Amino acid sequence: MVTLTDIKDKLTEANLKITHQRLVIYEALLKCMNHPTAEYIYDKIKEDNPSVSLGTVHKTLDKFVEVDLAKKVLSTDHLKRFDANISKHNHIYLENSKEIIDYHDEELQQIILDYLKKKKLNNIKIKDVQLQINADKIDKKLSVSIK
Amino acid sequence: MVTLTDIKDKLTEANLKITHQRLVIYEALLKCMNHPTAEYIYDKIKEDNPSVSLGTVHKTLDKFVEVDLAKKVLSTDHLKRFDANISKHNHIYLENSKEIIDYHDEELQQIILDYLKKKKLNNIKIKDVQLQINADKIDKKLSVSIK
DNA sequence: CTCGCTGCAAACAGTTTGCATCCGC
DNA sequence: GCGGATGCAAACTGTTTGCAGCGAG
């Protein structure tokens, strides 16, 4: 688990000042498991912090990515999505429900990396791999009514 | 390989009229191996077809996705990218050069699918998987000057 | 002839930028 | 007090929408 002190340390380490906004934004990002956009985060925090501006949320999230406190998530819409979980993991794109959920699987990651290592791709230095699993959510109640 | 007749058939099959614009746009999409945006396609075709409008390119590409003539490609920028190659394949995201290139590997696809089948993920019906390989391009000339 | 497709332009949404002010260190 | 961070608003970029006219079937 990431603690407040961890975040503060990370920020300091990256020569970033510790500000209220950054802590609030990071906290919100950690809580959101849905790979939020800047706007989503903004909506979440503005109840308790009305003074935080949308522009700052954008700038802050970009900074977090720069400093490895967050990652950008791939998406097919034209929105920038973020993820506080920087550990290696995969994403399941549920097409019917439009959700993007995490799928952790160390073993699978290793299998893929080992396979690619054997292949020796030329002129490319692999940094990490991420699996995109496209699927449909099976809703038990729903599946009855759909033929 | 996809021929002109194939496209026409596909269009007819989906109850779409065969228009000059659609053929031109599809041809351009096939030629672009870089997973182009609507704007990129627009630039490519407007030399020979000055009358085609950007709005139409957007609408047409969306239609193609609807009809399975094209696929949306995931990206971290906030752009919609398309791909005429609807066969199952993986993408290598070259972070330093901002390119997205294809990586075909039937064997790897199979390994992953087999692995996931064994896992039996609940409440999810997997449609396909796609590997995102994040990497840096190694430019021989460049690597000398960078320490 | 009809209905779907296109071109155009205006509207929209999300992101970025510039700058004066603020505040962590 | 200095320099980076913030808030605000305006500018930008890419996408979507609405509608009149066009053209494939």
Short mmCIF file of C-alpha atoms (C1' of nucleotides) in Angstrom, two decimals:
data_model
loop_
_atom_site.label_atom_id
_atom_site.label_comp_id
_atom_site.label_asym_id
_atom_site.label_seq_id
_atom_site.Cartn_x
_atom_site.Cartn_y
_atom_site.Cartn_z
CA MET A 1 0.00 0.00 0.00
CA VAL A 2 1.14 3.53 -0.72
CA THR A 3 1.14 5.84 2.29
CA LEU A 4 1.08 9.62 2.43
CA THR A 5 4.70 9.59 3.52
CA ASP A 6 5.58 7.49 0.48
CA ILE A 7 4.04 10.10 -1.81
CA LYS A 8 5.82 12.92 -0.04
CA ASP A 9 9.10 11.06 -0.34
CA LYS A 10 8.50 10.41 -4.02
CA LEU A 11 7.73 14.06 -4.65
CA THR A 12 10.79 15.23 -2.78
CA GLU A 13 12.94 12.69 -4.55
CA ALA A 14 11.75 14.08 -7.90
CA ASN A 15 12.41 17.67 -6.83
CA LEU A 16 8.72 18.49 -6.71
CA LYS A 17 7.27 20.61 -3.98
CA ILE A 18 4.75 19.02 -1.66
CA THR A 19 1.52 20.90 -2.15
CA HIS A 20 -1.99 20.35 -0.96
CA GLN A 21 -3.24 19.96 -4.55
CA ARG A 22 -0.76 17.23 -5.37
CA LEU A 23 -1.64 15.23 -2.28
CA VAL A 24 -5.37 15.56 -2.90
CA ILE A 25 -5.07 14.67 -6.57
CA TYR A 26 -2.88 11.69 -5.86
CA GLU A 27 -5.22 10.44 -3.16
CA ALA A 28 -8.14 10.66 -5.57
CA LEU A 29 -6.18 8.87 -8.26
CA LEU A 30 -5.37 6.05 -5.86
CA LYS A 31 -9.01 5.65 -4.93
CA CYS A 32 -10.26 5.59 -8.51
CA MET A 33 -9.89 2.10 -9.85
CA ASN A 34 -11.52 3.09 -13.14
CA HIS A 35 -8.56 4.80 -14.79
CA PRO A 36 -9.97 8.28 -14.56
CA THR A 37 -9.53 11.28 -16.80
CA ALA A 38 -8.39 14.65 -15.49
CA GLU A 39 -11.96 15.85 -15.51
CA TYR A 40 -13.16 12.90 -13.47
CA ILE A 41 -10.54 13.54 -10.78
CA TYR A 42 -11.45 17.21 -10.83
CA ASP A 43 -15.11 16.42 -10.16
CA LYS A 44 -14.23 14.07 -7.32
CA ILE A 45 -12.02 16.50 -5.43
CA LYS A 46 -13.82 19.76 -5.97
CA GLU A 47 -16.48 19.04 -3.36
CA ASP A 48 -13.89 19.14 -0.60
CA ASN A 49 -11.47 21.43 -2.40
CA PRO A 50 -13.44 23.96 -4.41
CA SER A 51 -10.42 26.08 -5.19
CA VAL A 52 -8.49 23.46 -7.17
CA SER A 53 -8.63 24.22 -10.89
CA LEU A 54 -9.01 21.84 -13.77
CA GLY A 55 -5.86 23.13 -15.41
CA THR A 56 -3.86 22.21 -12.34
CA VAL A 57 -5.28 18.70 -12.37
CA HIS A 58 -4.07 18.31 -15.95
CA LYS A 59 -0.63 19.67 -15.17
CA THR A 60 -0.34 17.64 -12.00
CA LEU A 61 -1.29 14.35 -13.62
CA ASP A 62 1.23 14.95 -16.39
CA LYS A 63 3.86 15.66 -13.77
CA PHE A 64 2.99 12.44 -11.95
CA VAL A 65 3.54 10.47 -15.13
CA GLU A 66 6.86 12.22 -15.67
CA VAL A 67 7.92 11.26 -12.15
CA ASP A 68 6.54 7.70 -12.31
CA LEU A 69 3.91 8.22 -9.68
CA ALA A 70 1.31 7.38 -12.29
CA LYS A 71 0.97 5.88 -15.74
CA LYS A 72 -0.97 6.78 -18.80
CA VAL A 73 -3.54 4.19 -19.80
CA LEU A 74 -4.26 3.35 -23.41
CA SER A 75 -7.78 3.97 -24.60
CA THR A 76 -9.71 4.09 -27.84
CA ASP A 77 -11.67 7.21 -27.02
CA HIS A 78 -9.82 10.47 -27.41
CA LEU A 79 -9.33 10.98 -23.69
CA LYS A 80 -6.23 10.88 -21.58
CA ARG A 81 -6.65 8.33 -18.83
CA PHE A 82 -4.40 7.81 -15.84
CA ASP A 83 -3.62 5.09 -13.37
CA ALA A 84 -1.95 5.36 -9.99
CA ASN A 85 -1.01 1.73 -10.09
CA ILE A 86 2.43 1.74 -11.61
CA SER A 87 3.12 -1.94 -10.95
CA LYS A 88 3.12 -4.08 -14.05
CA HIS A 89 -0.35 -5.30 -14.80
CA ASN A 90 -2.77 -5.90 -17.60
CA HIS A 91 -6.06 -4.37 -18.56
CA ILE A 92 -9.34 -5.95 -19.45
CA TYR A 93 -11.44 -3.76 -21.72
CA LEU A 94 -15.05 -4.64 -21.20
CA GLU A 95 -16.62 -3.56 -24.43
CA ASN A 96 -20.26 -3.83 -23.51
CA SER A 97 -19.95 -2.03 -20.19
CA LYS A 98 -17.17 0.38 -21.28
CA GLU A 99 -15.13 -0.43 -18.19
CA ILE A 100 -11.38 -0.86 -18.00
CA ILE A 101 -10.41 -3.15 -15.15
CA ASP A 102 -7.06 -4.34 -13.88
CA TYR A 103 -5.79 -7.86 -14.24
CA HIS A 104 -2.71 -8.72 -12.25
CA ASP A 105 -0.82 -11.83 -13.20
CA GLU A 106 2.89 -12.03 -12.53
CA GLU A 107 3.17 -15.44 -14.10
CA LEU A 108 1.65 -14.34 -17.38
CA GLN A 109 3.88 -11.26 -17.51
CA GLN A 110 6.90 -13.50 -17.06
CA ILE A 111 5.81 -15.97 -19.71
CA ILE A 112 5.42 -13.16 -22.23
CA LEU A 113 8.71 -11.49 -21.36
CA ASP A 114 10.57 -14.79 -21.57
CA TYR A 115 9.01 -15.51 -24.92
CA LEU A 116 9.96 -12.13 -26.32
CA LYS A 117 13.48 -12.42 -24.96
CA LYS A 118 13.95 -15.63 -26.94
CA LYS A 119 12.66 -13.90 -30.07
CA LYS A 120 15.33 -11.19 -29.94
CA LEU A 121 13.54 -8.34 -31.68
CA ASN A 122 15.99 -6.14 -33.48
CA ASN A 123 16.56 -2.43 -32.89
CA ILE A 124 14.14 -2.37 -30.01
CA LYS A 125 14.69 -2.17 -26.30
CA ILE A 126 11.63 -3.54 -24.54
CA LYS A 127 10.69 -1.62 -21.41
CA ASP A 128 7.57 -3.47 -20.41
CA VAL A 129 4.62 -5.35 -21.78
CA GLN A 130 0.96 -5.06 -21.04
CA LEU A 131 -1.81 -7.27 -22.20
CA GLN A 132 -5.02 -5.84 -23.52
CA ILE A 133 -7.81 -8.33 -23.07
CA ASN A 134 -10.92 -7.41 -24.99
CA ALA A 135 -13.97 -9.01 -23.52
CA ASP A 136 -17.61 -8.72 -22.73
CA LYS A 137 -18.92 -8.69 -19.22
CA ILE A 138 -21.34 -11.51 -18.59
CA ASP A 139 -24.18 -10.22 -16.53
CA LYS A 140 -26.19 -13.18 -15.26
CA LYS A 141 -29.44 -11.27 -15.09
CA LEU A 142 -28.86 -9.75 -18.50
CA SER A 143 -27.92 -12.96 -20.26
CA VAL A 144 -31.36 -14.40 -19.66
CA SER A 145 -33.17 -11.65 -21.47
CA ILE A 146 -30.79 -11.58 -24.43
CA LYS A 147 -31.26 -14.40 -26.86
CA MET B 1 -4.84 -9.29 -49.03
CA VAL B 2 -7.92 -7.12 -49.26
CA THR B 3 -9.02 -6.22 -52.77
CA LEU B 4 -11.24 -3.45 -54.03
CA THR B 5 -13.97 -5.99 -54.67
CA ASP B 6 -13.72 -7.21 -51.11
CA ILE B 7 -14.32 -3.71 -49.84
CA LYS B 8 -17.26 -3.21 -52.16
CA ASP B 9 -18.74 -6.49 -51.03
CA LYS B 10 -18.26 -5.61 -47.38
CA LEU B 11 -19.93 -2.26 -47.90
CA THR B 12 -22.86 -3.75 -49.74
CA GLU B 13 -23.20 -6.45 -47.14
CA ALA B 14 -23.46 -3.80 -44.44
CA ASN B 15 -26.04 -1.82 -46.41
CA LEU B 16 -23.61 0.99 -47.09
CA LYS B 17 -23.45 2.73 -50.43
CA ILE B 18 -20.28 2.45 -52.44
CA THR B 19 -18.96 5.96 -52.81
CA HIS B 20 -15.77 7.42 -54.17
CA GLN B 21 -14.88 8.86 -50.75
CA ARG B 22 -15.19 5.53 -48.99
CA LEU B 23 -12.98 3.79 -51.50
CA VAL B 24 -10.34 6.49 -51.37
CA ILE B 25 -10.34 6.62 -47.58
CA TYR B 26 -10.12 2.87 -47.29
CA GLU B 27 -7.29 2.71 -49.76
CA ALA B 28 -5.37 5.34 -47.81
CA LEU B 29 -6.02 3.51 -44.57
CA LEU B 30 -4.65 0.30 -46.06
CA LYS B 31 -1.50 2.04 -47.20
CA CYS B 32 -0.83 3.72 -43.86
CA MET B 33 0.96 1.28 -41.64
CA ASN B 34 1.28 3.89 -38.88
CA HIS B 35 -2.22 3.70 -37.45
CA PRO B 36 -3.31 7.07 -38.72
CA THR B 37 -5.72 9.59 -37.31
CA ALA B 38 -8.58 11.02 -39.36
CA GLU B 39 -6.55 14.12 -40.00
CA TYR B 40 -3.59 12.17 -41.31
CA ILE B 41 -5.78 10.31 -43.78
CA TYR B 42 -7.36 13.59 -44.80
CA ASP B 43 -3.96 15.12 -45.59
CA LYS B 44 -2.92 12.07 -47.61
CA ILE B 45 -5.98 11.99 -49.84
CA LYS B 46 -6.66 15.66 -50.35
CA GLU B 47 -3.90 16.10 -52.92
CA ASP B 48 -5.73 13.83 -55.35
CA ASN B 49 -9.21 14.48 -53.98
CA PRO B 50 -9.42 18.11 -52.92
CA SER B 51 -13.17 18.00 -52.44
CA VAL B 52 -13.22 15.40 -49.67
CA SER B 53 -13.91 17.01 -46.31
CA LEU B 54 -12.41 16.25 -42.94
CA GLY B 55 -15.81 15.68 -41.40
CA THR B 56 -16.52 12.96 -43.90
CA VAL B 57 -13.22 11.25 -43.09
CA HIS B 58 -14.24 11.13 -39.44
CA LYS B 59 -17.68 9.81 -40.20
CA THR B 60 -16.36 7.29 -42.69
CA LEU B 61 -13.71 5.88 -40.37
CA ASP B 62 -16.28 5.46 -37.62
CA LYS B 63 -18.53 3.68 -40.07
CA PHE B 64 -15.69 1.36 -41.07
CA VAL B 65 -15.17 0.38 -37.44
CA GLU B 66 -18.88 -0.26 -37.08
CA VAL B 67 -18.78 -2.54 -40.11
CA ASP B 68 -15.51 -4.28 -39.14
CA LEU B 69 -13.54 -2.93 -42.07
CA ALA B 70 -11.23 -1.24 -39.59
CA LYS B 71 -10.35 -1.25 -35.92
CA LYS B 72 -9.70 1.43 -33.38
CA VAL B 73 -6.20 1.40 -32.00
CA LEU B 74 -5.45 2.16 -28.37
CA SER B 75 -3.22 5.13 -27.73
CA THR B 76 -2.07 7.28 -24.85
CA ASP B 77 -2.43 10.58 -26.65
CA HIS B 78 -5.95 11.85 -26.91
CA LEU B 79 -6.32 11.01 -30.58
CA LYS B 80 -8.47 8.47 -32.29
CA ARG B 81 -6.30 6.15 -34.30
CA PHE B 82 -7.42 3.58 -36.83
CA ASP B 83 -6.08 0.45 -38.41
CA ALA B 84 -7.23 -1.30 -41.57
CA ASN B 85 -5.62 -4.50 -40.44
CA ILE B 86 -8.37 -6.30 -38.60
CA SER B 87 -6.44 -9.55 -38.21
CA LYS B 88 -5.24 -10.33 -34.70
CA HIS B 89 -1.89 -8.75 -34.00
CA ASN B 90 0.08 -6.88 -31.39
CA HIS B 91 1.43 -3.37 -31.21
CA ILE B 92 4.81 -2.07 -30.27
CA TYR B 93 4.67 1.44 -28.86
CA LEU B 94 7.99 3.13 -29.49
CA GLU B 95 8.06 5.77 -26.82
CA ASN B 96 11.02 7.78 -28.00
CA SER B 97 9.96 7.95 -31.64
CA LYS B 98 6.17 8.05 -30.95
CA GLU B 99 5.55 5.31 -33.50
CA ILE B 100 3.10 2.47 -33.18
CA ILE B 101 4.18 -0.52 -35.22
CA ASP B 102 2.61 -3.91 -35.79
CA TYR B 103 3.98 -7.11 -34.40
CA HIS B 104 2.46 -10.27 -35.78
CA ASP B 105 3.07 -13.47 -33.85
CA GLU B 106 0.52 -16.25 -34.05
CA GLU B 107 2.45 -18.41 -31.64
CA LEU B 108 2.49 -15.79 -28.93
CA GLN B 109 -1.21 -15.07 -29.39
CA GLN B 110 -1.90 -18.76 -28.92
CA ILE B 111 0.29 -19.07 -25.84
CA ILE B 112 -1.56 -16.21 -24.19
CA LEU B 113 -5.01 -17.45 -25.14
CA ASP B 114 -4.20 -20.95 -23.89
CA TYR B 115 -2.90 -19.55 -20.64
CA LEU B 116 -6.01 -17.44 -20.09
CA LYS B 117 -8.27 -20.36 -20.94
CA LYS B 118 -6.68 -22.40 -18.17
CA LYS B 119 -7.22 -19.54 -15.72
CA LYS B 120 -10.97 -19.45 -16.29
CA LEU B 121 -11.71 -15.81 -15.56
CA ASN B 122 -15.18 -15.42 -14.12
CA ASN B 123 -18.01 -13.38 -15.57
CA ILE B 124 -15.97 -12.46 -18.61
CA LYS B 125 -16.15 -13.66 -22.18
CA ILE B 126 -12.79 -13.03 -23.84
CA LYS B 127 -13.09 -11.87 -27.43
CA ASP B 128 -9.45 -11.34 -28.25
CA VAL B 129 -6.15 -10.34 -26.74
CA GLN B 130 -3.58 -7.89 -27.91
CA LEU B 131 -0.16 -7.30 -26.51
CA GLN B 132 1.12 -3.81 -25.96
CA ILE B 133 4.89 -3.82 -26.02
CA ASN B 134 6.39 -0.60 -24.71
CA ALA B 135 9.85 -0.05 -26.02
CA ASP B 136 12.43 2.41 -27.20
CA LYS B 137 13.74 2.39 -30.70
CA ILE B 138 17.46 1.92 -30.81
CA ASP B 139 18.89 4.22 -33.40
CA LYS B 140 22.48 3.22 -34.03
CA LYS B 141 23.56 6.72 -34.99
CA LEU B 142 21.74 8.24 -32.05
CA SER B 143 23.06 5.85 -29.44
CA VAL B 144 26.59 7.08 -29.94
CA SER B 145 25.81 10.66 -29.09
CA ILE B 146 23.72 9.83 -26.04
CA LYS B 147 25.71 8.87 -22.99
"C1'" DC C 1 -37.00 9.20 -57.12
"C1'" DT C 2 -35.44 8.25 -52.71
"C1'" DC C 3 -32.68 7.98 -48.91
"C1'" DG C 4 -28.28 7.75 -47.42
"C1'" DC C 5 -23.90 10.31 -47.96
"C1'" DT C 6 -21.27 14.50 -48.33
"C1'" DG C 7 -19.42 19.24 -47.58
"C1'" DC C 8 -19.51 22.99 -44.95
"C1'" DA C 9 -19.42 25.57 -40.88
"C1'" DA C 10 -20.58 26.11 -36.38
"C1'" DA C 11 -20.52 23.97 -31.87
"C1'" DC C 12 -18.29 21.11 -28.59
"C1'" DA C 13 -15.05 18.76 -25.47
"C1'" DG C 14 -10.78 18.06 -23.63
"C1'" DT C 15 -6.24 19.81 -23.33
"C1'" DT C 16 -2.70 23.31 -23.39
"C1'" DT C 17 -0.76 27.82 -22.77
"C1'" DG C 18 0.44 32.44 -20.76
"C1'" DC C 19 0.72 35.10 -17.14
"C1'" DA C 20 -0.02 37.26 -12.62
"C1'" DT C 21 -0.18 35.71 -8.04
"C1'" DC C 22 0.83 32.58 -4.41
"C1'" DC C 23 3.33 29.63 -1.29
"C1'" DG C 24 6.68 25.76 -0.08
"C1'" DC C 25 11.24 25.53 1.05
"C1'" DG D 1 12.96 35.91 -0.89
"C1'" DC D 2 13.31 32.84 -4.77
"C1'" DG D 3 11.54 29.75 -8.03
"C1'" DG D 4 8.38 26.51 -8.80
"C1'" DA D 5 3.19 25.68 -8.48
"C1'" DT D 6 -1.42 27.40 -8.98
"C1'" DG D 7 -5.78 29.65 -10.80
"C1'" DC D 8 -7.86 31.72 -14.33
"C1'" DA D 9 -9.12 32.53 -18.87
"C1'" DA D 10 -8.15 32.46 -23.47
"C1'" DA D 11 -6.43 29.76 -27.26
"C1'" DC D 12 -6.01 25.41 -29.51
"C1'" DT D 13 -6.82 20.86 -31.40
"C1'" DG D 14 -9.45 17.17 -32.66
"C1'" DT D 15 -14.13 15.53 -32.93
"C1'" DT D 16 -19.07 15.93 -33.45
"C1'" DT D 17 -23.33 17.89 -35.07
"C1'" DG D 18 -26.93 19.96 -38.11
"C1'" DC D 19 -28.47 20.80 -42.26
"C1'" DA D 20 -28.95 21.80 -47.23
"C1'" DG D 21 -27.81 19.73 -51.42
"C1'" DC D 22 -25.94 15.80 -54.01
"C1'" DG D 23 -25.68 11.27 -56.08
"C1'" DA D 24 -25.76 5.96 -55.79
"C1'" DG D 25 -29.00 2.47 -56.35
#
